Amino acid sequence: MKKIILSALLITVFASCKKLNDVLPASDISNPQTGAVIPTAEEGKLLASLKVTPVVENAQQQIVKASVSGTTLNLAYAEKVHLIIDKDRYTKSWYIVFDEDFKNTQLNGLDYKMKMQWGDTVLNWKPYNLHQIDKTVTDTTIGGVKVVNVKFERTFNFFKQYATAQEANNKLEEIAGKKEQVKFLTRYQPDTDTTRFYVNTANLVYTK
């Protein structure tokens, strides 16, 4: 089962990473000491990819809760993310980019509010640096090599005001049950190529 999960993850990594295949290093895990765990070929490729970019693991279905308050349509996007990151790069990178691409979704271009980990609620701003996001960090191993598991959740409270309550409710009924896709973009900084992002797509589902 572990090999199946790793294989599926690797297919996603190499199929969706912009320009990543051109720079992906070969696995340098060789001649392990006696008694050491020897990574499989798939694990070696995954470990090599983690040197280049964080990897989004098992991008689960993302839920947007829709509601209406007066003439305002509210869309609460509960984001849940699990990243696997090279331990050395996690420690030494001064900036680990995590961003969302909402193009081609109902959320694109809407105003939003987000509560920060220090308690303030801000308008149309979010942390892009993983080091500034409230998260859970744990160590794990892949093929005997230590890597970092990072998990976090945050809520985007999108909203749009309509001329009448009826218009807002009509829009609510229109999008309820709709399924779209959101893109997650990641990369390390400093990086030799600041235009390169690892891109992973997750399903976005609207409920009420």
CSV table of C-alpha atoms in Angstrom, one decimal:
chain,number,residue,atom,x,y,z
A,1,MET,CA,0.0,0.0,0.0
A,2,LYS,CA,2.9,2.4,0.8
A,3,LYS,CA,4.4,1.9,-2.6
A,4,ILE,CA,1.0,2.6,-4.3
A,5,ILE,CA,0.6,5.8,-2.3
A,6,LEU,CA,4.1,6.9,-3.2
A,7,SER,CA,3.6,6.1,-6.9
A,8,ALA,CA,0.4,8.1,-7.0
A,9,LEU,CA,2.1,11.0,-5.3
A,10,LEU,CA,5.1,10.9,-7.7
A,11,ILE,CA,2.8,10.9,-10.7
A,12,THR,CA,1.2,14.1,-9.4
A,13,VAL,CA,4.5,15.7,-8.7
A,14,PHE,CA,6.1,15.2,-12.1
A,15,ALA,CA,2.9,15.8,-14.1
A,16,SER,CA,2.0,19.1,-12.5
A,17,CYS,CA,5.3,20.9,-11.6
A,18,LYS,CA,6.1,23.7,-14.0
A,19,LYS,CA,9.6,23.4,-15.4
A,20,LEU,CA,10.5,21.0,-12.5
A,21,ASN,CA,11.5,18.1,-14.7
A,22,ASP,CA,14.3,20.3,-16.2
A,23,VAL,CA,16.0,20.8,-12.8
A,24,LEU,CA,15.0,17.8,-10.7
A,25,PRO,CA,18.2,16.3,-9.3
A,26,ALA,CA,18.9,12.6,-9.5
A,27,SER,CA,18.7,10.8,-6.2
A,28,ASP,CA,22.0,11.0,-4.4
A,29,ILE,CA,21.2,8.2,-1.9
A,30,SER,CA,23.7,5.5,-2.6
A,31,ASN,CA,26.1,3.2,-0.7
A,32,PRO,CA,24.1,3.3,2.6
A,33,GLN,CA,25.9,2.2,5.7
A,34,THR,CA,25.4,-1.4,6.8
A,35,GLY,CA,22.0,-1.7,8.5
A,36,ALA,CA,20.7,1.5,7.0
A,37,VAL,CA,17.3,1.6,5.3
A,38,ILE,CA,17.6,1.6,1.5
A,39,PRO,CA,15.0,3.8,-0.2
A,40,THR,CA,13.1,2.2,-3.1
A,41,ALA,CA,13.4,3.8,-6.5
A,42,GLU,CA,10.1,5.6,-6.0
A,43,GLU,CA,11.2,6.9,-2.5
A,44,GLY,CA,14.5,8.1,-4.0
A,45,LYS,CA,12.6,10.1,-6.7
A,46,LEU,CA,10.3,11.6,-4.1
A,47,LEU,CA,13.2,12.5,-1.8
A,48,ALA,CA,15.0,14.2,-4.7
A,49,SER,CA,11.9,16.2,-5.6
A,50,LEU,CA,11.7,17.5,-2.1
A,51,LYS,CA,15.1,19.1,-2.5
A,52,VAL,CA,13.5,21.2,-5.3
A,53,THR,CA,10.0,21.9,-3.9
A,54,PRO,CA,7.6,21.1,-1.1
A,55,VAL,CA,5.1,18.5,-2.1
A,56,VAL,CA,1.3,18.7,-1.4
A,57,GLU,CA,0.3,15.2,-0.2
A,58,ASN,CA,-3.2,13.9,-0.7
A,59,ALA,CA,-4.9,17.2,-1.6
A,60,GLN,CA,-8.2,16.5,-0.1
A,61,GLN,CA,-11.6,17.9,-1.1
A,62,GLN,CA,-11.8,21.6,-0.1
A,63,ILE,CA,-15.2,22.8,1.2
A,64,VAL,CA,-16.8,26.2,0.6
A,65,LYS,CA,-19.8,26.9,2.9
A,66,ALA,CA,-22.2,29.4,1.2
A,67,SER,CA,-24.8,31.5,3.1
A,68,VAL,CA,-26.6,34.8,2.8
A,69,SER,CA,-26.9,37.6,5.3
A,70,GLY,CA,-29.2,40.3,4.2
A,71,THR,CA,-27.9,41.3,0.7
A,72,THR,CA,-24.5,39.7,1.2
A,73,LEU,CA,-23.4,36.3,-0.1
A,74,ASN,CA,-20.8,34.8,2.2
A,75,LEU,CA,-18.5,32.0,1.0
A,76,ALA,CA,-16.4,30.5,3.8
A,77,TYR,CA,-13.6,28.5,2.3
A,78,ALA,CA,-12.1,26.1,4.9
A,79,GLU,CA,-8.7,25.3,3.5
A,80,LYS,CA,-6.9,22.1,4.7
A,81,VAL,CA,-3.3,21.4,3.6
A,82,HIS,CA,-0.7,18.7,4.2
A,83,LEU,CA,2.8,19.3,2.9
A,84,ILE,CA,5.9,17.1,2.9
A,85,ILE,CA,9.1,19.1,3.0
A,86,ASP,CA,12.8,18.3,2.9
A,87,LYS,CA,14.1,18.8,6.5
A,88,ASP,CA,17.2,20.7,5.6
A,89,ARG,CA,15.4,23.1,3.2
A,90,TYR,CA,12.6,23.6,5.7
A,91,THR,CA,15.2,24.7,8.3
A,92,LYS,CA,17.3,26.9,6.0
A,93,SER,CA,14.8,28.4,3.6
A,94,TRP,CA,13.9,31.9,4.8
A,95,TYR,CA,10.7,31.8,2.7
A,96,ILE,CA,8.6,28.8,1.8
A,97,VAL,CA,5.9,30.1,-0.6
A,98,PHE,CA,2.4,28.7,-0.3
A,99,ASP,CA,-0.2,30.4,-2.5
A,100,GLU,CA,-3.7,29.7,-4.0
A,101,ASP,CA,-4.8,30.2,-7.5
A,102,PHE,CA,-8.6,30.9,-7.6
A,103,LYS,CA,-8.9,31.6,-11.3
A,104,ASN,CA,-11.8,29.9,-12.9
A,105,THR,CA,-13.6,29.6,-9.5
A,106,GLN,CA,-16.5,31.5,-8.0
A,107,LEU,CA,-14.0,32.9,-5.5
A,108,ASN,CA,-11.8,34.7,-8.0
A,109,GLY,CA,-11.8,38.5,-7.5
A,110,LEU,CA,-14.0,38.5,-4.4
A,111,ASP,CA,-13.0,40.4,-1.3
A,112,TYR,CA,-12.2,38.2,1.7
A,113,LYS,CA,-11.4,38.5,5.4
A,114,MET,CA,-9.1,36.2,7.4
A,115,LYS,CA,-8.3,35.9,11.1
A,116,MET,CA,-4.6,35.9,11.8
A,117,GLN,CA,-2.9,33.7,14.3
A,118,TRP,CA,-2.3,36.8,16.5
A,119,GLY,CA,-6.0,37.5,16.7
A,120,ASP,CA,-6.5,40.4,14.2
A,121,THR,CA,-8.9,40.0,11.3
A,122,VAL,CA,-7.5,41.5,8.0
A,123,LEU,CA,-9.1,42.4,4.7
A,124,ASN,CA,-7.8,41.0,1.4
A,125,TRP,CA,-4.4,39.8,2.8
A,126,LYS,CA,-3.0,36.4,3.8
A,127,PRO,CA,0.4,35.1,4.8
A,128,TYR,CA,2.3,33.6,1.8
A,129,ASN,CA,5.3,32.5,3.8
A,130,LEU,CA,4.7,29.1,5.4
A,131,HIS,CA,6.9,30.2,8.3
A,132,GLN,CA,4.2,32.8,9.1
A,133,ILE,CA,1.2,30.4,9.0
A,134,ASP,CA,-0.1,28.7,12.2
A,135,LYS,CA,0.6,25.0,11.6
A,136,THR,CA,1.5,21.6,13.0
A,137,VAL,CA,5.0,20.4,12.2
A,138,THR,CA,6.2,16.8,12.8
A,139,ASP,CA,9.1,14.7,11.7
A,140,THR,CA,8.7,11.5,9.7
A,141,THR,CA,10.9,9.3,7.5
A,142,ILE,CA,10.7,8.3,3.9
A,143,GLY,CA,13.1,5.5,2.9
A,144,GLY,CA,15.0,6.0,6.1
A,145,VAL,CA,15.5,9.8,5.5
A,146,LYS,CA,14.0,12.3,7.8
A,147,VAL,CA,11.5,14.7,6.3
A,148,VAL,CA,9.0,17.2,7.7
A,149,ASN,CA,5.2,16.9,7.7
A,150,VAL,CA,3.4,20.3,7.8
A,151,LYS,CA,-0.3,20.5,8.3
A,152,PHE,CA,-2.4,23.7,8.6
A,153,GLU,CA,-6.0,24.9,8.3
A,154,ARG,CA,-7.2,28.4,7.6
A,155,THR,CA,-10.5,30.0,6.6
A,156,PHE,CA,-11.0,32.5,3.8
A,157,ASN,CA,-14.3,34.4,4.4
A,158,PHE,CA,-15.2,35.6,0.9
A,159,PHE,CA,-18.1,37.9,0.5
A,160,LYS,CA,-20.1,39.9,-2.2
A,161,GLN,CA,-22.8,42.4,-1.7
A,162,TYR,CA,-25.8,42.4,-4.1
A,163,ALA,CA,-28.5,45.0,-4.7
A,164,THR,CA,-31.2,42.8,-3.1
A,165,ALA,CA,-31.5,39.8,-0.8
A,166,GLN,CA,-33.2,37.9,-3.6
A,167,GLU,CA,-30.2,38.4,-5.9
A,168,ALA,CA,-27.9,37.1,-3.2
A,169,ASN,CA,-30.1,34.1,-2.6
A,170,ASN,CA,-30.3,33.4,-6.4
A,171,LYS,CA,-26.5,33.3,-6.6
A,172,LEU,CA,-26.5,31.0,-3.5
A,173,GLU,CA,-28.8,28.5,-5.2
A,174,GLU,CA,-26.8,28.7,-8.5
A,175,ILE,CA,-23.5,27.7,-6.9
A,176,ALA,CA,-24.7,25.2,-4.2
A,177,GLY,CA,-23.4,21.8,-5.2
A,178,LYS,CA,-21.0,23.2,-7.8
A,179,LYS,CA,-17.6,21.6,-8.1
A,180,GLU,CA,-14.5,23.5,-9.2
A,181,GLN,CA,-10.7,23.2,-8.8
A,182,VAL,CA,-8.3,25.4,-6.8
A,183,LYS,CA,-4.6,25.3,-7.4
A,184,PHE,CA,-1.9,25.2,-4.7
A,185,LEU,CA,1.5,26.7,-5.6
A,186,THR,CA,4.6,26.2,-3.6
A,187,ARG,CA,8.4,26.8,-3.8
A,188,TYR,CA,11.4,27.4,-1.7
A,189,GLN,CA,13.3,30.7,-1.4
A,190,PRO,CA,16.1,31.4,-2.0
A,191,ASP,CA,15.8,29.5,-5.3
A,192,THR,CA,17.8,29.6,-8.5
A,193,ASP,CA,14.5,30.1,-10.5
A,194,THR,CA,12.0,32.4,-8.8
A,195,THR,CA,9.4,31.7,-11.5
A,196,ARG,CA,9.2,28.0,-10.8
A,197,PHE,CA,6.3,26.7,-8.8
A,198,TYR,CA,5.1,23.2,-7.9
A,199,VAL,CA,1.4,23.2,-8.8
A,200,ASN,CA,-1.2,20.8,-7.3
A,201,THR,CA,-4.9,20.8,-8.0
A,202,ALA,CA,-7.6,20.1,-5.4
A,203,ASN,CA,-11.4,19.8,-5.8
A,204,LEU,CA,-13.4,22.7,-4.5
A,205,VAL,CA,-17.0,21.9,-3.5
A,206,TYR,CA,-19.7,24.5,-2.6
A,207,THR,CA,-22.3,23.6,0.1
A,208,LYS,CA,-24.9,25.5,2.0
